[in-house]
Amino acid sequence: YDGEWHKFSFYMDFTLNHAYIWFDEENETLLNYTCRSLSLCTTSPTGAGSHFLLQGNFAAQNPNDVAFHAIDDLEIWDSLKSVSGVTPPTLDTATISSNGLVLTLVFDETVYQGSGYDDSDWDIDASVTGSNIGMTYVSGDGTDTHVYTIASEIQDGETVNIDFNGDTNSEEDGDGDDLEAIVSDAVINNSEQFELPELLSSTISANGSTLTLVYDVVTSQGVSYNDSDFDLDASVSGNNISIVYVSGNNTTTHIYTIVSTILENEIVNIDFNGDADSIENPIGGDLVTIVSDPVVNNSNYETDPPVFTGSGPTSALTCDVDPESKTLTATTDEAATVKYDTSDVAYDSMSYTFDTTGATSHSHVLSGLACDSSYTYYLRGMDGNGNKSGSSEVVTFSINAADPGDVQDFSGCEFNAVGYNQ
């Protein structure tokens, strides 16, 4: 007995020391065999065979004597059945409970968890919840109905399949026949757990013109979707601001452009009033109505032009060694690009841009100036949002006349009777 009962017959030839074995009905063949007492028999031939040799000379021995004792010591295992003799158990049904957490397996006969069994021999794949979902045995070993808990809650409407990849002696019937591998067998999904998609966050970009919506699951635009299902209300820019879809359908993140640019520090809320089948998850769960959900406003966009908080020079300058080179300076209340001109014209018409500009402190080295002269310059700025000064910052200064007592530096000059050349 090796887990199954086998009927077989012996024919013994005491002259040739052979013992022949025949199996009836199931046409079985020996795969392995040995003798508990090697002094009485030998295991030849090796591997599958139909007979073995007795050890020693048993000619003329009494059949009830030593030879039968040798057969009594013979141990046979791993016999090979013909195909007609193997009837493995089959899985009739696999059913998920209404709470989505219990799986019931029903077999066509009593099934046992053998020495090779492990819960990981089973897993299920669900169209929304995911693949390779584990299950934990609860009850039913030694019956035709086995019950498991499912590691992840299965939702209503999901398509679910089951896999079994157990080794030998994992799930087996009373005859030791093993349950064969199962690949993607359909599971009856009776789950009544129906989760709806949820909008986790709404965020406006730094330029105030892009809206990013992030959901808790993959969502898609259903047959009734329209951009007008969404709108924004902003404390300054106004209410019912439209958005236009850009990208992200069938993902968790949807991107839109905002028709009106949202300003810095505005309070913004989002509304959703879509019908059924507007925004939905893969099992048809619809996004519910949203009324005035707060939006994260990261906009740094504003419409005020930069304001000059200082400029110079503000007083008369000395006619020094290098009167032609004086520095024009300015400061603004925000980062800006400053330009200047000798005429009061619009920003875009100004001829010169400061050497150092783009932040809040600006400077520019002037050239071609002369002593005993007055100068007026007009300054305007533009911030990063394109807001430009509507009026000019006016800088007026003079350079004093040269002092007769000033010592001039004539090094490098060549004098003659008429003047000098440098």
Coordinates of C-alpha atoms in Angstrom, one line a residue:
Y1 CA 0.0 0.0 0.0
D2 CA 1.6 3.3 -1.1
G3 CA -1.4 5.5 -0.7
E4 CA -3.4 3.4 -3.2
W5 CA -4.2 -0.3 -3.2
H6 CA -2.9 -2.3 -6.1
K7 CA -3.9 -5.8 -7.1
F8 CA -1.1 -7.9 -8.7
S9 CA -0.1 -11.5 -9.2
F10 CA 3.3 -13.3 -8.9
Y11 CA 4.7 -16.0 -11.0
M12 CA 7.8 -17.5 -9.5
D13 CA 10.4 -19.7 -11.3
F14 CA 12.6 -21.2 -8.5
T15 CA 15.0 -22.7 -11.1
L16 CA 15.8 -19.4 -12.8
N17 CA 15.3 -17.4 -9.6
H18 CA 12.8 -15.1 -11.4
A19 CA 9.6 -13.6 -10.0
Y20 CA 7.2 -12.1 -12.6
I21 CA 4.5 -9.6 -11.6
W22 CA 1.3 -8.9 -13.5
F23 CA -1.1 -6.2 -12.6
D24 CA -4.8 -6.7 -13.4
E25 CA -7.4 -4.3 -14.8
E26 CA -5.5 -1.1 -14.5
N27 CA -2.5 -2.3 -16.6
E28 CA 0.0 -0.8 -14.1
T29 CA 3.7 -1.0 -14.5
L30 CA 6.3 -0.9 -11.8
L31 CA 8.3 2.3 -11.5
N32 CA 10.3 1.6 -8.4
Y33 CA 10.7 -1.3 -6.1
T34 CA 13.1 -2.7 -3.6
C35 CA 13.4 -5.4 -0.9
R36 CA 13.5 -4.7 2.7
S37 CA 15.9 -7.6 3.0
L38 CA 18.6 -7.3 0.3
S39 CA 19.8 -10.8 1.1
L40 CA 16.6 -12.2 -0.3
C41 CA 16.0 -10.2 -3.5
T42 CA 17.6 -7.7 -5.8
T43 CA 16.2 -4.7 -7.6
S44 CA 16.9 -5.5 -11.2
P45 CA 16.1 -4.1 -13.7
T46 CA 16.3 -0.5 -12.5
G47 CA 13.6 1.9 -13.4
A48 CA 10.2 0.9 -14.7
G49 CA 9.8 -2.9 -15.3
S50 CA 7.5 -5.8 -15.0
H51 CA 9.6 -8.2 -12.9
F52 CA 12.5 -8.5 -10.5
L53 CA 15.1 -11.2 -9.7
L54 CA 15.2 -13.1 -6.4
Q55 CA 18.6 -13.2 -4.7
G56 CA 20.0 -16.7 -4.2
N57 CA 19.1 -20.2 -5.3
F58 CA 15.6 -21.3 -4.3
A59 CA 15.4 -24.4 -6.5
A60 CA 13.4 -27.1 -4.9
Q61 CA 12.4 -24.9 -2.0
N62 CA 9.1 -25.2 -0.3
P63 CA 6.8 -22.5 -1.6
N64 CA 5.9 -21.7 2.0
D65 CA 9.5 -21.3 3.0
V66 CA 12.1 -18.7 2.2
A67 CA 10.9 -17.6 -1.2
F68 CA 7.6 -16.3 0.2
H69 CA 9.4 -14.6 3.0
A70 CA 11.4 -12.8 0.4
I71 CA 8.2 -11.6 -1.4
D72 CA 6.7 -10.6 2.0
D73 CA 9.8 -8.3 2.4
L74 CA 9.3 -6.7 -1.0
E75 CA 8.3 -3.1 -1.0
I76 CA 6.7 -1.5 -4.1
W77 CA 6.1 2.2 -4.6
D78 CA 5.4 4.8 -7.4
S79 CA 3.6 2.5 -9.7
L80 CA 2.5 4.0 -13.0
K81 CA -1.1 3.8 -13.8
S82 CA -2.5 3.8 -17.3
V83 CA -4.4 6.9 -18.3
S84 CA -7.7 5.1 -17.8
G85 CA -6.8 4.6 -14.2
V86 CA -6.1 8.3 -13.2
T87 CA -9.1 10.4 -12.2
P88 CA -7.9 13.7 -10.8
P89 CA -10.3 16.0 -8.9
T90 CA -11.7 19.0 -10.8
L91 CA -12.8 22.4 -9.6
D92 CA -16.5 22.8 -10.4
T93 CA -17.1 26.4 -9.2
A94 CA -15.2 29.3 -7.6
T95 CA -17.5 32.0 -6.1
I96 CA -16.9 35.3 -4.4
S97 CA -19.2 36.4 -1.6
S98 CA -21.3 39.5 -1.5
N99 CA -18.8 41.3 0.7
G100 CA -16.1 40.7 -1.8
L101 CA -13.7 39.0 0.7
V102 CA -14.6 35.3 0.8
L103 CA -13.9 32.8 -2.0
T104 CA -15.6 29.4 -2.0
L105 CA -14.2 26.5 -4.1
V106 CA -16.4 23.5 -4.9
F107 CA -14.7 20.4 -6.3
D108 CA -16.3 17.3 -7.9
E109 CA -15.2 15.1 -5.1
T110 CA -13.6 15.2 -1.6
V111 CA -10.3 17.0 -1.8
Y112 CA -7.4 17.1 0.8
Q113 CA -4.6 19.5 1.3
G114 CA -1.5 17.2 0.8
S115 CA 2.0 17.4 2.1
G116 CA 2.9 19.8 -0.8
Y117 CA 0.0 22.2 -0.2
D118 CA 0.5 26.0 0.4
D119 CA -2.0 28.9 0.2
S120 CA 0.3 30.5 -2.4
D121 CA -0.7 27.6 -4.8
W122 CA -3.8 29.7 -5.5
D123 CA -4.3 33.3 -6.6
I124 CA -6.9 35.3 -8.4
D125 CA -6.7 38.1 -11.0
A126 CA -9.4 40.9 -10.9
S127 CA -9.9 43.5 -13.6
V128 CA -9.8 46.4 -11.2
T129 CA -8.4 45.3 -7.9
G130 CA -5.3 43.8 -9.6
S131 CA -3.5 40.5 -10.4
N132 CA -2.0 37.7 -8.3
I133 CA -4.3 38.5 -5.3
G134 CA -3.5 36.1 -2.5
M135 CA -6.0 34.0 -0.5
T136 CA -5.9 32.4 2.9
Y137 CA -7.4 29.0 3.7
V138 CA -10.3 29.0 6.3
S139 CA -12.0 25.6 6.2
G140 CA -13.2 22.6 4.2
D141 CA -10.1 20.4 4.0
G142 CA -11.3 16.8 3.5
T143 CA -14.6 17.9 2.0
D144 CA -15.6 19.0 -1.5
T145 CA -16.0 22.7 -0.4
H146 CA -13.0 24.7 0.6
V147 CA -13.4 28.3 1.9
Y148 CA -10.8 31.1 1.7
T149 CA -10.5 34.7 2.6
I150 CA -9.3 37.1 -0.2
A151 CA -6.4 39.5 0.6
S152 CA -8.0 42.4 -1.3
E153 CA -11.7 43.3 -1.5
I154 CA -13.2 42.4 -4.9
Q155 CA -15.7 45.0 -6.2
D156 CA -19.0 44.6 -7.9
G157 CA -18.7 44.2 -11.7
E158 CA -15.1 43.1 -11.8
T159 CA -14.1 40.2 -14.0
V160 CA -12.2 37.7 -11.9
N161 CA -10.2 34.6 -12.8
I162 CA -8.5 32.0 -10.6
D163 CA -5.1 30.2 -11.0
F164 CA -3.8 27.1 -9.4
N165 CA -0.1 26.2 -9.6
G166 CA 0.4 23.6 -6.9
D167 CA 3.0 20.9 -7.0
T168 CA 2.5 17.2 -6.5
N169 CA 0.6 16.4 -3.3
S170 CA -0.9 19.9 -3.0
E171 CA -4.6 19.4 -3.6
E172 CA -5.5 15.7 -4.0
D173 CA -8.4 13.3 -3.7
G174 CA -8.6 10.2 -1.6
D175 CA -6.8 8.1 -4.2
G176 CA -3.8 10.5 -4.2
D177 CA -4.7 11.9 -7.6
D178 CA -3.5 15.6 -7.8
L179 CA -5.6 18.6 -8.9
E180 CA -4.1 19.7 -12.2
A181 CA -2.9 23.2 -12.9
I182 CA -5.6 25.8 -13.5
V183 CA -5.0 28.9 -15.6
S184 CA -7.5 31.8 -15.6
D185 CA -10.7 29.8 -14.8
A186 CA -13.7 32.1 -14.5
V187 CA -14.8 33.0 -11.0
I188 CA -18.5 33.9 -10.2
N189 CA -18.3 37.4 -8.7
N190 CA -21.2 38.0 -6.4
S191 CA -19.6 41.0 -4.7
E192 CA -21.9 43.9 -3.9
Q193 CA -19.1 46.2 -2.9
F194 CA -19.2 49.1 -5.4
E195 CA -16.6 51.8 -5.0
L196 CA -17.0 55.2 -6.7
P197 CA -14.1 57.3 -7.9
E198 CA -13.0 60.1 -5.7
L199 CA -11.3 63.4 -6.6
L200 CA -8.3 63.6 -4.3
S201 CA -6.9 67.0 -5.4
S202 CA -7.3 69.9 -7.7
T203 CA -4.2 72.1 -8.3
I204 CA -3.6 75.3 -10.4
S205 CA -0.2 75.7 -11.9
A206 CA 2.2 78.6 -11.2
N207 CA 1.2 80.3 -14.5
G208 CA -2.4 80.2 -13.4
S209 CA -3.6 78.6 -16.6
T210 CA -3.4 74.8 -16.0
L211 CA -5.6 72.7 -13.7
T212 CA -4.5 69.2 -12.6
L213 CA -7.2 66.8 -11.2
V214 CA -6.0 63.7 -9.4
Y215 CA -8.3 60.7 -8.6
D216 CA -8.0 57.8 -6.3
V217 CA -8.3 55.3 -9.1
V218 CA -7.9 55.2 -12.9
T219 CA -10.8 57.2 -14.4
S220 CA -12.1 57.7 -17.9
Q221 CA -14.4 60.0 -19.7
G222 CA -17.6 58.1 -20.3
V223 CA -20.1 58.4 -23.1
S224 CA -21.9 61.4 -21.5
Y225 CA -18.7 63.4 -20.6
N226 CA -18.4 67.0 -21.5
D227 CA -15.9 69.6 -20.5
S228 CA -18.8 71.8 -19.2
D229 CA -19.3 69.2 -16.5
F230 CA -16.6 71.1 -14.6
D231 CA -16.2 74.7 -13.8
L232 CA -14.2 76.9 -11.4
D233 CA -15.2 79.8 -9.2
A234 CA -12.5 82.3 -8.3
S235 CA -12.7 85.2 -5.9
V236 CA -11.3 87.7 -8.3
S237 CA -11.4 86.2 -11.8
G238 CA -15.1 85.3 -11.5
N239 CA -17.5 82.4 -11.3
N240 CA -18.2 79.5 -13.7
I241 CA -14.8 79.6 -15.4
S242 CA -14.6 76.9 -18.0
I243 CA -11.8 74.4 -18.4
V244 CA -10.7 72.5 -21.5
Y245 CA -9.5 68.8 -21.4
V246 CA -5.8 68.3 -22.5
S247 CA -4.7 64.8 -21.4
G248 CA -4.9 62.0 -18.9
N249 CA -8.0 60.0 -19.9
N250 CA -7.8 56.4 -18.5
T251 CA -5.2 57.4 -15.9
T252 CA -5.5 58.8 -12.3
T253 CA -4.4 62.3 -13.4
H254 CA -6.3 64.5 -15.8
I255 CA -5.0 67.8 -17.1
Y256 CA -7.0 70.9 -18.3
T257 CA -6.4 74.4 -19.4
I258 CA -8.3 77.2 -17.7
V259 CA -10.0 79.6 -20.0
S260 CA -9.3 82.6 -17.7
T261 CA -5.9 82.9 -16.0
I262 CA -6.2 82.5 -12.2
L263 CA -4.5 85.3 -10.3
E264 CA -2.1 84.9 -7.4
N265 CA -3.7 84.4 -4.0
E266 CA -7.2 84.0 -5.4
I267 CA -9.5 81.6 -3.5
V268 CA -10.7 79.0 -6.0
N269 CA -13.3 76.2 -5.8
I270 CA -14.3 73.5 -8.3
D271 CA -17.7 72.2 -9.2
F272 CA -18.7 69.0 -11.0
N273 CA -22.2 68.4 -12.3
G274 CA -21.8 65.5 -14.8
D275 CA -24.5 63.0 -15.5
A276 CA -24.1 59.2 -15.2
D277 CA -21.3 57.9 -17.4
S278 CA -19.4 61.2 -17.3
I279 CA -16.3 60.5 -15.2
E280 CA -16.2 56.8 -14.2
N281 CA -13.9 54.1 -13.0
P282 CA -13.3 50.8 -14.9
I283 CA -16.3 49.1 -13.4
G284 CA -18.7 51.9 -14.2
G285 CA -18.7 53.7 -10.9
D286 CA -19.5 57.4 -11.5
L287 CA -17.9 60.5 -10.0
V288 CA -20.6 62.1 -7.8
T289 CA -21.6 65.7 -7.9
I290 CA -19.0 68.1 -6.4
V291 CA -20.0 71.5 -5.1
S292 CA -17.3 74.1 -4.2
D293 CA -14.4 71.8 -3.4
P294 CA -11.3 73.9 -2.6
V295 CA -8.6 74.1 -5.2
V296 CA -4.9 74.5 -4.4
N297 CA -3.9 77.7 -6.1
N298 CA -0.2 77.8 -6.9
S299 CA -0.6 80.7 -9.3
N300 CA 1.9 83.5 -9.1
Y301 CA 0.2 85.3 -11.9
E302 CA -0.9 88.9 -11.2
T303 CA -1.7 92.0 -13.3
D304 CA 0.0 94.7 -11.4
P305 CA 3.1 96.2 -13.1
P306 CA 6.3 96.5 -11.1
V307 CA 6.6 99.6 -8.9
F308 CA 9.8 101.5 -8.6
T309 CA 10.8 102.0 -5.0
G310 CA 14.0 103.9 -5.7
S311 CA 16.2 105.3 -8.5
G312 CA 19.3 107.4 -8.9
P313 CA 21.5 109.4 -9.1
T314 CA 19.4 111.9 -7.1
S315 CA 22.0 114.7 -6.7
A316 CA 24.6 116.6 -8.6
L317 CA 27.7 114.5 -9.5
T318 CA 31.3 115.7 -9.4
C319 CA 33.1 116.3 -12.6
D320 CA 35.9 113.8 -11.8
V321 CA 38.6 112.0 -13.7
D322 CA 36.0 110.1 -15.7
P323 CA 32.9 112.2 -16.1
E324 CA 31.6 110.2 -19.0
S325 CA 30.9 107.1 -16.8
K326 CA 28.1 107.4 -14.3
T327 CA 25.8 104.6 -13.0
L328 CA 22.0 104.7 -13.3
T329 CA 20.3 102.7 -10.5
A330 CA 16.8 101.5 -9.7
T331 CA 14.9 99.2 -7.3
T332 CA 11.5 97.6 -7.9
D333 CA 9.0 95.8 -5.6
E334 CA 9.2 92.6 -7.6
A335 CA 11.5 90.9 -10.1
A336 CA 11.4 92.9 -13.3
T337 CA 13.3 93.8 -16.4
V338 CA 14.0 97.5 -16.5
K339 CA 14.6 99.6 -19.6
Y340 CA 15.4 103.3 -20.1
D341 CA 15.3 106.1 -22.7
T342 CA 15.9 109.8 -23.0
S343 CA 12.3 110.2 -24.0
D344 CA 9.1 109.4 -22.1
V345 CA 7.9 106.5 -24.3
A346 CA 6.1 103.1 -23.7
Y347 CA 8.2 100.2 -22.4
D348 CA 8.3 98.4 -25.7
S349 CA 9.5 101.6 -27.4
M350 CA 12.4 102.2 -25.0
S351 CA 15.8 101.9 -26.7
Y352 CA 18.0 100.6 -23.8
T353 CA 17.9 97.8 -21.3
F354 CA 19.8 98.0 -17.9
D355 CA 23.0 96.1 -17.8
T356 CA 22.1 94.4 -14.6
T357 CA 18.3 93.6 -14.3
G358 CA 15.8 90.8 -13.9
A359 CA 15.7 90.9 -10.1
T360 CA 14.6 93.7 -7.8
S361 CA 17.9 95.7 -8.0
H362 CA 19.0 97.2 -11.3
S363 CA 22.0 99.1 -12.5
H364 CA 23.4 100.5 -15.8
V365 CA 26.7 102.3 -16.5
L366 CA 26.0 105.4 -18.7
S367 CA 28.6 106.7 -21.2
G368 CA 29.2 109.8 -23.2
L369 CA 28.4 112.2 -20.3
A370 CA 30.1 115.5 -19.8
C371 CA 30.8 117.9 -17.0
D372 CA 28.7 121.0 -16.4
S373 CA 25.7 119.2 -17.9
S374 CA 22.2 118.0 -16.8
Y375 CA 20.5 114.7 -17.8
T376 CA 17.1 113.2 -17.6
Y377 CA 16.3 109.5 -18.1
Y378 CA 12.9 107.7 -18.1
L379 CA 12.7 104.2 -16.6
R380 CA 10.0 101.5 -17.0
G381 CA 9.8 97.9 -16.0
M382 CA 8.1 94.6 -16.9
D383 CA 7.5 91.7 -14.5
G384 CA 7.5 88.0 -15.2
N385 CA 3.8 88.0 -16.1
G386 CA 4.3 90.6 -18.8
N387 CA 2.8 93.5 -16.7
K388 CA 4.5 96.7 -17.9
S389 CA 4.8 100.1 -16.3
G390 CA 2.2 102.5 -17.5
S391 CA 4.2 105.5 -16.5
S392 CA 7.9 106.3 -16.2
E393 CA 10.2 106.6 -13.3
V394 CA 12.1 109.8 -14.0
V395 CA 15.8 110.2 -13.0
T396 CA 17.3 113.7 -13.3
F397 CA 20.8 114.6 -12.3
S398 CA 23.6 116.9 -13.3
I399 CA 27.4 116.8 -13.4
N400 CA 29.2 119.8 -11.9
A401 CA 31.5 121.9 -13.9
A402 CA 35.2 121.1 -13.6
D403 CA 37.0 122.8 -10.7
P404 CA 40.0 124.8 -12.0
G405 CA 42.0 123.4 -9.1
D406 CA 41.3 119.9 -10.0
V407 CA 44.4 117.9 -10.8
Q408 CA 43.9 116.3 -14.2
D409 CA 45.7 113.1 -15.1
F410 CA 47.6 113.7 -18.3
S411 CA 49.7 110.6 -18.2
G412 CA 50.0 109.0 -21.6
C413 CA 49.5 112.3 -23.4
E414 CA 51.9 113.8 -26.0
F415 CA 52.0 117.7 -26.1
N416 CA 52.9 120.1 -28.9
A417 CA 52.5 123.7 -29.5
V418 CA 48.9 123.4 -30.7
G419 CA 47.5 120.9 -28.1
Y420 CA 48.0 117.3 -27.2
N421 CA 47.4 113.9 -28.6
Q422 CA 46.5 111.0 -26.5

